[in-house]
CSV table of C-alpha atoms in Angstrom, one decimal:
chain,number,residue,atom,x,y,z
A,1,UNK,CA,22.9,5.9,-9.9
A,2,UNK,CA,19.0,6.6,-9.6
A,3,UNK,CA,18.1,10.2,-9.4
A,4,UNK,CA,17.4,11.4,-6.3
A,5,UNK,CA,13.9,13.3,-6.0
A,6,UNK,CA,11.9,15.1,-3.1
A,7,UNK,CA,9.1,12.9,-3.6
A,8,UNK,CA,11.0,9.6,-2.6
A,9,UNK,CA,12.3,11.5,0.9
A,10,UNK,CA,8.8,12.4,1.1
A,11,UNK,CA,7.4,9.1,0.8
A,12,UNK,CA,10.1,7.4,3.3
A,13,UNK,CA,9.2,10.3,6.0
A,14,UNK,CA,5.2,9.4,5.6
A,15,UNK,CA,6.5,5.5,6.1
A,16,UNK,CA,8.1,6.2,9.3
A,17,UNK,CA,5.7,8.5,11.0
A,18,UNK,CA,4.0,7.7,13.6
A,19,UNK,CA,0.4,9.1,14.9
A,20,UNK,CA,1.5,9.5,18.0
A,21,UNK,CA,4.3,11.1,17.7
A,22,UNK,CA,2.6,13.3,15.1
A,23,UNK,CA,-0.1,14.0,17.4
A,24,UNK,CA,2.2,15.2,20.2
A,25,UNK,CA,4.5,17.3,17.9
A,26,UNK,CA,1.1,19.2,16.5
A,27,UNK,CA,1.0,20.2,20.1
A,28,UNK,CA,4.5,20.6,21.4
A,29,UNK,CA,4.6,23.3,18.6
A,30,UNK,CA,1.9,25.1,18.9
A,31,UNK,CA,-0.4,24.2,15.6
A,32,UNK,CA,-4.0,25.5,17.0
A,33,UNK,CA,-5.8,28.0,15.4
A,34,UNK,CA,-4.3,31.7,16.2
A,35,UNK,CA,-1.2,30.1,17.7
A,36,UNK,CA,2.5,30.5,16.2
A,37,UNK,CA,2.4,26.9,14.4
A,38,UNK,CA,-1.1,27.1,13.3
A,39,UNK,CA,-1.3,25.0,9.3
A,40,UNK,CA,2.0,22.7,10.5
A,41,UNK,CA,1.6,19.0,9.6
A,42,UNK,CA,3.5,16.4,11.3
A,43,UNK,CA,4.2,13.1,9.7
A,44,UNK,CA,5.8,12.1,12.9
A,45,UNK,CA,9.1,10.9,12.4
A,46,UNK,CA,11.9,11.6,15.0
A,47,UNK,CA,14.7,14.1,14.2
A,48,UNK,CA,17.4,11.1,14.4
A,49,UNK,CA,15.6,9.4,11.3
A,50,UNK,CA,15.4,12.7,9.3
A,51,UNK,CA,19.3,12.7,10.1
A,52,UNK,CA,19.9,10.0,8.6
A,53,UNK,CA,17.5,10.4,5.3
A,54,UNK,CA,19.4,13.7,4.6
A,55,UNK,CA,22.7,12.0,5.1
A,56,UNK,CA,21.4,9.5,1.9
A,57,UNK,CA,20.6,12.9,-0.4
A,58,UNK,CA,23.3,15.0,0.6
A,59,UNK,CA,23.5,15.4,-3.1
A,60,UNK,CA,19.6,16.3,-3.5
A,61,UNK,CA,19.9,19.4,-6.2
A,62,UNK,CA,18.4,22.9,-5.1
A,63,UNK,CA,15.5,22.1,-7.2
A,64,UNK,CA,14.1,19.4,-5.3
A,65,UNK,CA,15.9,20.8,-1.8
A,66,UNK,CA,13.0,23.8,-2.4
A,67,UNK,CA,10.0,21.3,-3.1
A,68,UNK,CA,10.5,20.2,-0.2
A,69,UNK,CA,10.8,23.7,1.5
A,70,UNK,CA,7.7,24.7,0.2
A,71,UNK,CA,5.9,21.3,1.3
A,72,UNK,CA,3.3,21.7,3.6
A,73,UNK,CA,4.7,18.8,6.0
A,74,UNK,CA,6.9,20.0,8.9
A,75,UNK,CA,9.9,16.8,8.3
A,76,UNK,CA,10.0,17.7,4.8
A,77,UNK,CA,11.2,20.9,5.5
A,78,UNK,CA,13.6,20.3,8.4
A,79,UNK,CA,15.1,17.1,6.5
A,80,UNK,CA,15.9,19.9,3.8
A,81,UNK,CA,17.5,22.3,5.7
A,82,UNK,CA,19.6,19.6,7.0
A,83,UNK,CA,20.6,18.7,3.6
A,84,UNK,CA,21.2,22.2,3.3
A,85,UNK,CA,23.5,22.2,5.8
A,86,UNK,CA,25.4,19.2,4.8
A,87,UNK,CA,25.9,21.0,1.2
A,88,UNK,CA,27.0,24.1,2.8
A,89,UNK,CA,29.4,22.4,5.4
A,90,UNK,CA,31.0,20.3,2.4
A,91,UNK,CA,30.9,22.6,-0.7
A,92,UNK,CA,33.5,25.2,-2.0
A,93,UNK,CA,33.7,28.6,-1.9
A,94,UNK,CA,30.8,28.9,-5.3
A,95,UNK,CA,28.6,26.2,-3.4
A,96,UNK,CA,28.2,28.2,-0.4
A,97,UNK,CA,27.6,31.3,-1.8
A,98,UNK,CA,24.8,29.9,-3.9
A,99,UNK,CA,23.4,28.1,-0.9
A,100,UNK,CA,23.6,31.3,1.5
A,101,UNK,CA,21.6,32.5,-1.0
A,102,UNK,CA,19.5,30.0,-1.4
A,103,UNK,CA,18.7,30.3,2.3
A,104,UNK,CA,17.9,33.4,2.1
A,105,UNK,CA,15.6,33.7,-1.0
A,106,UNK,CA,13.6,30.6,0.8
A,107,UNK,CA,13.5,32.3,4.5
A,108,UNK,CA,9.5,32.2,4.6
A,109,UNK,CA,9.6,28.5,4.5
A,110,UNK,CA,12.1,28.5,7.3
A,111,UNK,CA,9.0,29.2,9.5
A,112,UNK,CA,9.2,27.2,12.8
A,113,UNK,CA,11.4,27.9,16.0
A,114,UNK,CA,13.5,24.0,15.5
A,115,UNK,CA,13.8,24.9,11.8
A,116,UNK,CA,15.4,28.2,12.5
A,117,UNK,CA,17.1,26.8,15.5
A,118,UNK,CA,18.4,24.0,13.6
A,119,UNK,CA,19.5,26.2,10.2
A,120,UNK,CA,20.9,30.0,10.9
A,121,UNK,CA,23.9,29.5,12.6
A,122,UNK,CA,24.8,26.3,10.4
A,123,UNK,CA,24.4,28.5,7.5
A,124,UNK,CA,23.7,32.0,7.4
A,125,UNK,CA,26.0,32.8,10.6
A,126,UNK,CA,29.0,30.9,9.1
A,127,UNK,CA,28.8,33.1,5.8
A,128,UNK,CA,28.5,36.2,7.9
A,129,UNK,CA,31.8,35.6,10.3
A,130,UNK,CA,33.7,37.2,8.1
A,131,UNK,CA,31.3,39.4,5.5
A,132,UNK,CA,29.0,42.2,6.2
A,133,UNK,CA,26.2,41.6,8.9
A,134,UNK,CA,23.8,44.2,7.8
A,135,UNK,CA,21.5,41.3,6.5
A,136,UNK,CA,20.9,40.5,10.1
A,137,UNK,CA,20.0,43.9,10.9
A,138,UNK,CA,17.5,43.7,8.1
A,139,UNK,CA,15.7,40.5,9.3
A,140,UNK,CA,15.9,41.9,12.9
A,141,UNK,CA,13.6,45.0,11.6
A,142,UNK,CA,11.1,42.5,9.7
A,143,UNK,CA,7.6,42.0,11.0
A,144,UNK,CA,8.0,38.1,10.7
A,145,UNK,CA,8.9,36.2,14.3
A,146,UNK,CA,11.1,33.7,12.6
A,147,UNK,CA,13.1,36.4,10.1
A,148,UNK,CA,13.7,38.1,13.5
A,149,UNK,CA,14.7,34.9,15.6
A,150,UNK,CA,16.9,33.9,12.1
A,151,UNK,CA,19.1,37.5,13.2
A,152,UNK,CA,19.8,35.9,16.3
A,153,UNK,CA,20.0,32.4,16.5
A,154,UNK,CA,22.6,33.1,13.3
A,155,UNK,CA,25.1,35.1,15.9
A,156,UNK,CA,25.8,32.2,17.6
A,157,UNK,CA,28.3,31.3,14.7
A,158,UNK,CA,30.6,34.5,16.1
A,159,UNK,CA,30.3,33.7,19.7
A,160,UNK,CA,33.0,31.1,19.9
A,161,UNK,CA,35.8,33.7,18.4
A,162,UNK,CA,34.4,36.0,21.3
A,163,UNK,CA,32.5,38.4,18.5
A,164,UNK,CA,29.6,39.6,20.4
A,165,UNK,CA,29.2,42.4,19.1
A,166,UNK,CA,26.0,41.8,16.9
A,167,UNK,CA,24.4,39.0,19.4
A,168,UNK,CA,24.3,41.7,22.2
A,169,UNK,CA,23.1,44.7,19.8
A,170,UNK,CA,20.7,42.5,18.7
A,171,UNK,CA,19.7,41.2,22.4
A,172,UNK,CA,19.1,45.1,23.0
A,173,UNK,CA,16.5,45.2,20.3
A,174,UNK,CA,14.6,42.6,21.4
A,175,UNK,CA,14.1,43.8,24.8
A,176,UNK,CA,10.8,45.4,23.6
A,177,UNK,CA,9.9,42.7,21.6
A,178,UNK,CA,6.2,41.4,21.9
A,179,UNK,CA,6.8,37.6,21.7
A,180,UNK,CA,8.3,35.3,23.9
A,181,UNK,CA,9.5,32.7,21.2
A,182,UNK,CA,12.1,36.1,20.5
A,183,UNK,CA,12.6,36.6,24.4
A,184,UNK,CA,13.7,32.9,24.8
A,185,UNK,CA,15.7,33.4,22.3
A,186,UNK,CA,17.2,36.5,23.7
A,187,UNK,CA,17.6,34.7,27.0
A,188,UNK,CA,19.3,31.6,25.6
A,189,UNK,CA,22.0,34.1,23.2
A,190,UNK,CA,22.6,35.6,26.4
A,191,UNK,CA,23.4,32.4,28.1
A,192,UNK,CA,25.8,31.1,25.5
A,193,UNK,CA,27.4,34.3,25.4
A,194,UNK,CA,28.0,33.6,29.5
A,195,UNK,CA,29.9,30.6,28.6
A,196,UNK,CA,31.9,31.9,26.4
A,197,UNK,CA,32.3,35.4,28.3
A,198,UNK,CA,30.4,35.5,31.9
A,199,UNK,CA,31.7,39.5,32.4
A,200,UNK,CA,30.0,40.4,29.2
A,201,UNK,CA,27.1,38.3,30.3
A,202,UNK,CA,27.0,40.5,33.5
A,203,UNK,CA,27.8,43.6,31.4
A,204,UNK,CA,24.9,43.3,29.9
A,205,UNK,CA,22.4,42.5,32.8
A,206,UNK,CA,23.6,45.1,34.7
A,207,UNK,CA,22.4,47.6,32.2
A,208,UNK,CA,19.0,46.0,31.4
A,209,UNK,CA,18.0,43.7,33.8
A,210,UNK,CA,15.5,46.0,35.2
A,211,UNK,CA,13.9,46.2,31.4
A,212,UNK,CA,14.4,42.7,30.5
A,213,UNK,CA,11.4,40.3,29.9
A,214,UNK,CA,11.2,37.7,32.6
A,215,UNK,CA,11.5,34.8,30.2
A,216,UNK,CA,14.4,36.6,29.0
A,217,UNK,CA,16.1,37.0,32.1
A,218,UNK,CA,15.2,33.5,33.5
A,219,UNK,CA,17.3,31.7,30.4
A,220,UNK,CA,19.9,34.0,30.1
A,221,UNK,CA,20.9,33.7,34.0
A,222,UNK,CA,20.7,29.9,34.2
A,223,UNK,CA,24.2,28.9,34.4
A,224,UNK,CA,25.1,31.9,36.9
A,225,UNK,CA,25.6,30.3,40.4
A,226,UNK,CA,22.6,30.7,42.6
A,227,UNK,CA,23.7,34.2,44.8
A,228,UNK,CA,23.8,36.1,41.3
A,229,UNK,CA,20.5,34.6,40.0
A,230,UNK,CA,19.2,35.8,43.2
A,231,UNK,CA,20.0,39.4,42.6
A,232,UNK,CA,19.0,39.7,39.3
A,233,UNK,CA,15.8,37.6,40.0
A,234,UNK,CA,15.5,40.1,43.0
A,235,UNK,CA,15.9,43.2,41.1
């Protein structure tokens, strides 16, 4: 069996990529000088296609798994998070551990909203459900956009057992927050948590509302039927 190296996943990702496509995901996320993507590099391959690369290294050791994390391309690193998560979903009890912290020790590379979104709450949310959360406390205090949106995209692993405890404190947080990227985020918690629970969805906006970002406010009320997005829009 040949070993299986970051450079060869790097080398099919260049193959498939596509100018175009690289050309519109340097803008969909935001790449331009002084904005939140600014350095990214797309080769331009779809999401699908890094699927199914990472699905043919599932067994890529954590060696290579952080080459890639370091690389400067944007598929190399979201083709190993999604490695990352096939590992974690698959291993034992030891294997998790070690790639929780794994994930953890290689955060800073985790550094674009669709590799967060993709990654915490695959990984670090699962580890949390039933271990201390005072990690996510910690990342929602750092200076770093994506450390923060990590806290709170990783909640969403609790919100299906109807543990909202640390999505909402977190949500409260955020409400003075300066960048959208965390108020979407804040909005779209808040909408999943009205799924799940639409009276502590409503809880919730009836105590902030009046402090809540627009963005914020606009996700979080999307699936609420039109006479109560009215009065929240209204208010």
């Amino acid at each position: 069996m040949p070993i299986l190296k970051a450079q060869s996943i790097s080398n099919e990702l260049s193959l498939l990529g596509s100018a175009k496509r690289s050309e519109a995901s340097s803008w969909f996320f935001k790449t331009g000088p002084g904005q939140y993507g600014y350095g990214d590099v797309f080769y331009g391959v779809s999401v699908p296609e890094q699927r199914k690369i990472s699905k043919r290294y599932k067994d890529l050791d954590l060696v290579e798994i952080r080459k890639l994390l370091k690389s400067k391309i944007h598929e190399c690193r979201l083709t190993a998070l999604f490695i990352l998560i096939l590992q974690y979903e698959n291993g034992n009890e030891t294997q998790k551990n070690t790639i929780y912290d794994f994930y953890l020790k290689n955060l800073d590379r985790v550094n674009n909203w669709d590799l967060v979104d993709s990654s915490a709450h695959k990984i670090l949310g699962p580890h949390l459900r039933n271990r201390d959360r005072s990690i996510l406390h910690e990342l929602a205090e750092s200076k770093s956009l994506w450390k923060r949106r990590v806290a709170l995209i990783s909640t969403f692993a609790f919100l299906k057992d109807h543990d909202f405890k640390d999505a909402i404190n977190l949500c409260e947080i955020y409400l003075d927050d300066d960048e959208d990227l965390i108020h979407k985020a804040t909005g779209w918690t808040l909408r999943e948590i009205g799924k799940v629970s639409e009276p502590t969805l409503t809880q919730f906006l009836n105590k902030h509302h009046k402090a809540m970002p627009r963005t914020a406010l606009r996700y979080s009320i999307e699936r609420l039927d039109t006479s109560q997005r009215k009065k929240y829009m209204k208010k």
